[in-house]
Coordinates of C-alpha atoms in Angstrom, one line a residue:
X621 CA 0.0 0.0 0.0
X622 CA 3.0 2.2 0.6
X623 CA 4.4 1.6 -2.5
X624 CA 1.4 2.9 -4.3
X625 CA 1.1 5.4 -2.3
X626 CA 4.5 6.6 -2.8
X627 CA 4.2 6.0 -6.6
X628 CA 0.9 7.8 -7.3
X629 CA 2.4 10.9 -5.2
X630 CA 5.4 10.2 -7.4
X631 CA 3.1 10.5 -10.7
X632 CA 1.1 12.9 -9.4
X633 CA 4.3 15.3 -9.2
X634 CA 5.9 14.2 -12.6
X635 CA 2.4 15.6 -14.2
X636 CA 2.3 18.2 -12.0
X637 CA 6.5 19.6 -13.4
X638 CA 4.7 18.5 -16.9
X639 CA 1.9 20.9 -16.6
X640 CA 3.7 23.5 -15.6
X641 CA 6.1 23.5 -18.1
X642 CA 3.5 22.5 -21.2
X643 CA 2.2 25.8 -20.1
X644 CA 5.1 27.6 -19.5
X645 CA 5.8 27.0 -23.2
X646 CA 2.6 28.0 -24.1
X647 CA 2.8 31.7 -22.6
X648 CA 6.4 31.9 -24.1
X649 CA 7.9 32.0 -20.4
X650 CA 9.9 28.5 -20.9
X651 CA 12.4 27.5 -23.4
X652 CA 11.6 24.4 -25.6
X653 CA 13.5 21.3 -27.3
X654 CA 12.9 20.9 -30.5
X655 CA 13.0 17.8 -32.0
X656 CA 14.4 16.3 -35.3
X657 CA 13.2 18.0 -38.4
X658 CA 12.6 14.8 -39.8
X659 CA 11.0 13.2 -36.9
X660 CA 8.4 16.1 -37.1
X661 CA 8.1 16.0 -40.7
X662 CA 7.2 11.9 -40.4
X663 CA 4.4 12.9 -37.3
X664 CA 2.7 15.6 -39.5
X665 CA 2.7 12.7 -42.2
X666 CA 1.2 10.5 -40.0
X667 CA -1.0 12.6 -39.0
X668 CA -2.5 13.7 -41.9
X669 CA -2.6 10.6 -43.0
X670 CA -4.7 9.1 -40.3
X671 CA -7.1 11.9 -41.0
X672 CA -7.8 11.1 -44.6
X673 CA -8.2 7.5 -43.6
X674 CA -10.6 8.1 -41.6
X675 CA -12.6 10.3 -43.8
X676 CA -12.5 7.6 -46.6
X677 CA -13.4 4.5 -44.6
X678 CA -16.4 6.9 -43.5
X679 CA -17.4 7.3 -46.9
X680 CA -16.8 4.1 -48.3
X681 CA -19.3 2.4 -45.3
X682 CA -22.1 5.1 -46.5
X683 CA -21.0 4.2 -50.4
X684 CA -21.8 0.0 -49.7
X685 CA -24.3 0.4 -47.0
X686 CA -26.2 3.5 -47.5
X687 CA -28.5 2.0 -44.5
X688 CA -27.7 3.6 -41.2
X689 CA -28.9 1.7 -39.1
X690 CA -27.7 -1.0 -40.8
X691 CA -24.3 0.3 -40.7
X692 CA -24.9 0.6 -36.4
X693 CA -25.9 -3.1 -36.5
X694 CA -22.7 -4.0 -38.5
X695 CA -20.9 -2.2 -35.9
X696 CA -22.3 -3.0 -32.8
X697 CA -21.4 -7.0 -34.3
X698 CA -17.9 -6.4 -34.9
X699 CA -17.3 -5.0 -31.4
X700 CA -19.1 -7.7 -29.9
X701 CA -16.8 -10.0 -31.4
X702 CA -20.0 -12.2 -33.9
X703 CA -21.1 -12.0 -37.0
X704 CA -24.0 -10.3 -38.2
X705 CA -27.1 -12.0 -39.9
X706 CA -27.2 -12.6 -43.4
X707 CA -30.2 -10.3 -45.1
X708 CA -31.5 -10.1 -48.7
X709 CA -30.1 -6.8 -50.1
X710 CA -32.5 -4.6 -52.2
X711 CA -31.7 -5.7 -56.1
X712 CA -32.0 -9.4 -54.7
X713 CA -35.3 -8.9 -53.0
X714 CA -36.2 -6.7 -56.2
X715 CA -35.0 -10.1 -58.5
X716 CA -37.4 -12.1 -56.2
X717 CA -40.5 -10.2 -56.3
X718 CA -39.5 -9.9 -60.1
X719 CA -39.4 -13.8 -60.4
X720 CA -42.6 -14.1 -58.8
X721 CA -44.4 -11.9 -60.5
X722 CA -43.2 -13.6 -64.0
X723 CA -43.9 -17.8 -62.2
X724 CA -47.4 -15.7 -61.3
X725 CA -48.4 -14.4 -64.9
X726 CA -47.0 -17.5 -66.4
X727 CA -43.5 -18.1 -68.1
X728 CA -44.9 -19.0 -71.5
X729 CA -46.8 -15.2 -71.6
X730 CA -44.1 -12.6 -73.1
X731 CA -44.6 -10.3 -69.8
X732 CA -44.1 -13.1 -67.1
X733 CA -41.0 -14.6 -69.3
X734 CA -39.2 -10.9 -69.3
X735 CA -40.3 -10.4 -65.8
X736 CA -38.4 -13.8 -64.9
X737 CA -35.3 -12.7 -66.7
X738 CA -34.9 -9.2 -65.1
X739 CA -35.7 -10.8 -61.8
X740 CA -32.7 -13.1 -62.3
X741 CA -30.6 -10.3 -63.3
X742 CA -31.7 -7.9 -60.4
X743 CA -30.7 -11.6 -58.4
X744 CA -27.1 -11.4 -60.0
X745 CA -26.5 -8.1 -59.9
X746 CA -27.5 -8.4 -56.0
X747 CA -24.9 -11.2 -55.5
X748 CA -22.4 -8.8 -57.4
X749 CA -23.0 -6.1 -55.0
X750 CA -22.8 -8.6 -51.9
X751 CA -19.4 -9.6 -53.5
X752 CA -18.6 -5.7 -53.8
X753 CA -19.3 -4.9 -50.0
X754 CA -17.1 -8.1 -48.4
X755 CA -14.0 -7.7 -51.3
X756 CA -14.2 -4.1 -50.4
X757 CA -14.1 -4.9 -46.5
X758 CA -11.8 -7.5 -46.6
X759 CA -9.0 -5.6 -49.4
X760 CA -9.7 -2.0 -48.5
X761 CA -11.8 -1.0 -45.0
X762 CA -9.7 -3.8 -42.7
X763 CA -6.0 -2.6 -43.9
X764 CA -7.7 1.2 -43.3
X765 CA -9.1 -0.1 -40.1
X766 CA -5.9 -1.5 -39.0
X767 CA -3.4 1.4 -40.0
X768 CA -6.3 3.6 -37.5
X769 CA -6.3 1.1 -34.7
X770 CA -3.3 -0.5 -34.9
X771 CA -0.1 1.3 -35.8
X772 CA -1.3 5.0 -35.9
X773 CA -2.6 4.0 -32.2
X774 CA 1.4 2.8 -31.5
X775 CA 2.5 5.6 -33.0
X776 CA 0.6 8.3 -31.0
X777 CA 1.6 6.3 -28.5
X778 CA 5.2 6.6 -28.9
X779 CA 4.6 10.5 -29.6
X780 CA 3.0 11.1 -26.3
X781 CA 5.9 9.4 -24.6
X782 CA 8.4 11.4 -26.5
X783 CA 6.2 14.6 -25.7
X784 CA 6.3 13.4 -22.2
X785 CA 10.0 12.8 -22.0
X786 CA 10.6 16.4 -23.7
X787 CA 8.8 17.8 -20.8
X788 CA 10.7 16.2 -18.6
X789 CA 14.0 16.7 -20.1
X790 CA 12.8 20.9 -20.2
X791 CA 11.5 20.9 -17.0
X792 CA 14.7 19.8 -15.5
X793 CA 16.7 22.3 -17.9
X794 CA 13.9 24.7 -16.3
X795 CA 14.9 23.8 -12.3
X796 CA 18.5 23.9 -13.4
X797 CA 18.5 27.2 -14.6
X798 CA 16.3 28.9 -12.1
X799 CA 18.6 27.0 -9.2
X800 CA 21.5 28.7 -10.8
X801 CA 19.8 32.1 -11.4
X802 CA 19.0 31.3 -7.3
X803 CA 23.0 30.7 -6.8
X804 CA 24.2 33.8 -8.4
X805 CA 22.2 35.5 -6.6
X806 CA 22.7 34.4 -3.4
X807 CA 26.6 34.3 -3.9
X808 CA 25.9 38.0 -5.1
X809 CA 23.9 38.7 -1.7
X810 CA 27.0 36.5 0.1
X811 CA 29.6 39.0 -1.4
X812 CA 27.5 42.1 -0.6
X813 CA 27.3 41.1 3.0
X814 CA 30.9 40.0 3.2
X815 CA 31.4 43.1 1.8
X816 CA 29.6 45.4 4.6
X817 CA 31.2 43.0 7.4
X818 CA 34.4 44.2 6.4
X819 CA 33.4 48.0 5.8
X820 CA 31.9 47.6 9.9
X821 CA 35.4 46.1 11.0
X822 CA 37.2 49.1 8.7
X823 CA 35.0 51.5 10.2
X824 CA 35.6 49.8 14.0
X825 CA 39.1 49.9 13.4
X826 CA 39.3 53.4 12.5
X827 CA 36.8 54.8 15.3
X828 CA 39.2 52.5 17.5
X829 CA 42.7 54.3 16.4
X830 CA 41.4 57.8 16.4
X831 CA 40.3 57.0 20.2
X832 CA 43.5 55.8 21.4
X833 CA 44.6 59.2 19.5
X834 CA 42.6 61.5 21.2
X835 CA 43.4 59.2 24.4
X836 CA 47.8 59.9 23.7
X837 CA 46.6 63.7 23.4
X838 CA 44.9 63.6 26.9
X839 CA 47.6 61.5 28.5
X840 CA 50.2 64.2 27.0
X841 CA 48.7 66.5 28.8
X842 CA 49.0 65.5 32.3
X843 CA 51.4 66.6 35.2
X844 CA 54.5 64.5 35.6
X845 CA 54.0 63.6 38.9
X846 CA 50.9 62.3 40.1
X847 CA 49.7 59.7 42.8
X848 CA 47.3 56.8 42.0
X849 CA 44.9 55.5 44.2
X850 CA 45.5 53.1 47.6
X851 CA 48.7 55.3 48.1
X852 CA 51.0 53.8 45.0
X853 CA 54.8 55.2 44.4
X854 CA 55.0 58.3 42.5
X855 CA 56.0 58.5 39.3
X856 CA 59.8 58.7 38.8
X857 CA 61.9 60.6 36.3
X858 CA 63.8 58.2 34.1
X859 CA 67.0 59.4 31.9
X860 CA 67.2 58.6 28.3
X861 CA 69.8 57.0 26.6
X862 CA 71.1 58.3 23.5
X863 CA 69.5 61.7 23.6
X864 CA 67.5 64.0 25.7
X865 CA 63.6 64.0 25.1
X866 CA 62.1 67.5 25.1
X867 CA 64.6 68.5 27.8
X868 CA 66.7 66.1 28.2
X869 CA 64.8 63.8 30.4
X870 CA 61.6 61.7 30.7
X871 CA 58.9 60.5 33.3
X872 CA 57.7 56.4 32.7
X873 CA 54.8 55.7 34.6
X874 CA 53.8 52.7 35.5
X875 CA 51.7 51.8 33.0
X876 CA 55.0 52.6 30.7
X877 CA 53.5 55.7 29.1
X878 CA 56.7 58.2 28.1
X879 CA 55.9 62.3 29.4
X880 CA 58.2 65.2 28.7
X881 CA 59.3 66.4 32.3
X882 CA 57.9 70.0 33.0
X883 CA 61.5 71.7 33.9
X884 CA 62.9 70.7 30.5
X885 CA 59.6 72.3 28.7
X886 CA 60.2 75.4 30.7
X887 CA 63.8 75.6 29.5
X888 CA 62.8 74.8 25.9
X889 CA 59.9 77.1 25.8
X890 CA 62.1 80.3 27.4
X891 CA 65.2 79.1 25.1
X892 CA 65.4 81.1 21.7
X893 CA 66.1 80.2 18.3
X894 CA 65.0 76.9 16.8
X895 CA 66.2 73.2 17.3
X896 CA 66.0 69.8 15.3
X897 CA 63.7 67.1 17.0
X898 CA 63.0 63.7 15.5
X899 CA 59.3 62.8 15.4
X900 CA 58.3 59.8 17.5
X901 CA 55.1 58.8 16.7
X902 CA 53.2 59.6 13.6
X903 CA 50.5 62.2 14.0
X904 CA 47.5 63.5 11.8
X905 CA 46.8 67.5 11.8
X906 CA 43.2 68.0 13.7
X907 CA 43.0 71.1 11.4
X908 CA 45.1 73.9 9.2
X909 CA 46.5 75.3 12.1
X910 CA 48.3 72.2 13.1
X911 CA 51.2 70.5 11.0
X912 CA 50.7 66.3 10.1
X913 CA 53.8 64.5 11.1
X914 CA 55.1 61.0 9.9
X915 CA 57.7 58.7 12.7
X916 CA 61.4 59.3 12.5
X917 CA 61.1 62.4 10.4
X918 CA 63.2 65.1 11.7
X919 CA 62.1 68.8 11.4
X920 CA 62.6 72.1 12.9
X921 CA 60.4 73.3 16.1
X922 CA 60.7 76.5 17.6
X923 CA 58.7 78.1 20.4
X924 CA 56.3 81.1 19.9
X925 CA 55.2 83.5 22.6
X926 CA 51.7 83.2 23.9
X927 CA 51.3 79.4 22.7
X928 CA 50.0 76.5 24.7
X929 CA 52.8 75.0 26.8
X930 CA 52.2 71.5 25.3
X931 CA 52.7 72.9 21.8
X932 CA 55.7 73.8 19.8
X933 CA 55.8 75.6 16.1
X934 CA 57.0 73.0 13.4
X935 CA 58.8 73.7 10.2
X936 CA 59.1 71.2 7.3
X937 CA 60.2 73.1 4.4
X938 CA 57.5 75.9 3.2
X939 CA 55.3 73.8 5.4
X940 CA 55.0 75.1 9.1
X941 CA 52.2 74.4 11.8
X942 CA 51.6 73.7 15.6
X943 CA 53.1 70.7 17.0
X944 CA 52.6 68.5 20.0
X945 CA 55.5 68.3 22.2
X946 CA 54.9 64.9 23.3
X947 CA 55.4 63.6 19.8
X948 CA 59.2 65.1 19.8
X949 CA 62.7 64.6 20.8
X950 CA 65.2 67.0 20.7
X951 CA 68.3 66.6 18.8
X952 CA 71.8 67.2 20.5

């Protein structure tokens, strides 16, 4: 029971993808196989052919038995498998009566001897025509009949299941090209979003660095010497090595953040003239006032009266803007 089940859901689909795509074709919205030009060149002979066939066999059946019931009697016969009674057709009942009449007015009058002739020609010319009707059925309607039932029926046949198989072979062409058209797209929605996951990190990445910059600004700008909570160890001054940082000295913290001892700054912002520094970090301009600098360049700061004590003036050929102190060291 499962199997038919299973196999009449089965069918019930396959005609289903057939319909659809049968009508598809119809409205122009579907592509279609086309056969062999040969193969549809023999199918619109057959066709035609089967037409005409039946057209003639219908005619010939009025042409030998003009009767119709007689003809629905013949039929109903053949499809019940027996024959059908032998009658008297019209020119041998005509013959008969004809005889008859003649035996009736006598044989040796002139009228009943000519009415006994015609009646036995009328006879024979009946017998003729019942020869006529079963050569013509047997040589001509049966091949006719045949051809109709027999191989035009196995050729429809084997048209329908080639029409069916077309449909199926389009139908699948049809699912294959709409799950591709389905697969671009979604790799093209894929990509899109891949695309705006990277522009969120790029954008995170870039809010993060400019808030660590703004946070190196703020840090810049604290004291040297500051106490943290729970009563920790100052800060203490540490010495550099090779050269001396915006005054010859530094302050580490304990976090290990690097800040230009205030004495030094003094002394640099009351000296005169200008100095070489080296530029630690690189640093972005916040506007035109202020001059962009790039790590281990070295250009020329002086100070100018009436400026912010955590800024110097830096010089880079015609190029000349406010610089943070913080970002320098002074060149021996």
């Amino acid at each position: 029971m499962d199997f038919n089940v299973k196999k009449l859901a089965a069918d019930a689909g396959t005609f289903l993808s057939r319909a659809v795509q049968f009508t598809e074709e119809k409205l122009g919205q579907a592509e279609k196989t086309e056969l062999d030009a040969h193969l549809e060149n023999l199918l619109s002979k057959a066709e035609c052919t089967k037409i005409w066939t039946e057209k003639i066999m219908k005619q010939t059946e009025v042409l030998l038995q003009p009767n119709p019931n007689a003809r629905i009697e013949e039929f109903v016969y053949e499809k019940l498998d027996r024959k059908a009674p032998s009658r008297i057709n019209n020119p041998e009942l005509l013959g008969q009566y004809m005889i008859d009449a003649g035996t009736e007015f006598g044989p040796g009058t002139a009228y009943g001897n000519a009415l006994i002739k015609c009646g036995e020609t009328q006879k024979r010319i009946g017998t003729a025509d019942r020869e006529l009707i079963q050569t013509s059925a047997l040589n001509f309607l049966t091949p006719l009949r045949n051809f109709i039932e027999g191989d035009y029926k196995t050729i429809a046949k084997e048209r329908k299941l080639l029409q069916n198989k077309r449909l199926d072979l389009d139908a699948a062409k049809t699912r294959l090209k709409k799950a591709k058209a389905a697969e671009t797209r979604a790799s093209a929605h894929h990509l899109r979003c891949l695309n705006d996951f990277v522009e969120a990190q790029m954008t995170y990445y870039a809010q993060c660095y400019q808030y660590m910059l703004d946070l190196q600004k703020q840090l810049g700008s604290f004291p040297s010497n500051y106490h943290c909570n729970n009563n920790q160890t100052s800060v203490a001054p540490v010495p550099s090595a090779s050269s001396n940082v915006i005054g010859s000295s530094a302050l580490t913290s304990t976090s290990g953040l690097v800040m230009t001892s205030p004495s030094n700054l003094i002394d640099l912002k009351e000296c005169s003239g200008s100095r070489k520094a080296r530029v630690l970090y690189d640093y972005d301009a916040a506007n035109s006032s202020e001059l962009s600098l790039l790590a281990d360049e070295v250009i020329t700061v002086f100070s100018v009266v009436g400026m912010d004590s955590d800024w110097l003036m830096g010089e880079r050929g015609n190029q000349k803007g406010r610089v943070p102190i913080t970002y320098l060291e002074l060149l021996n």
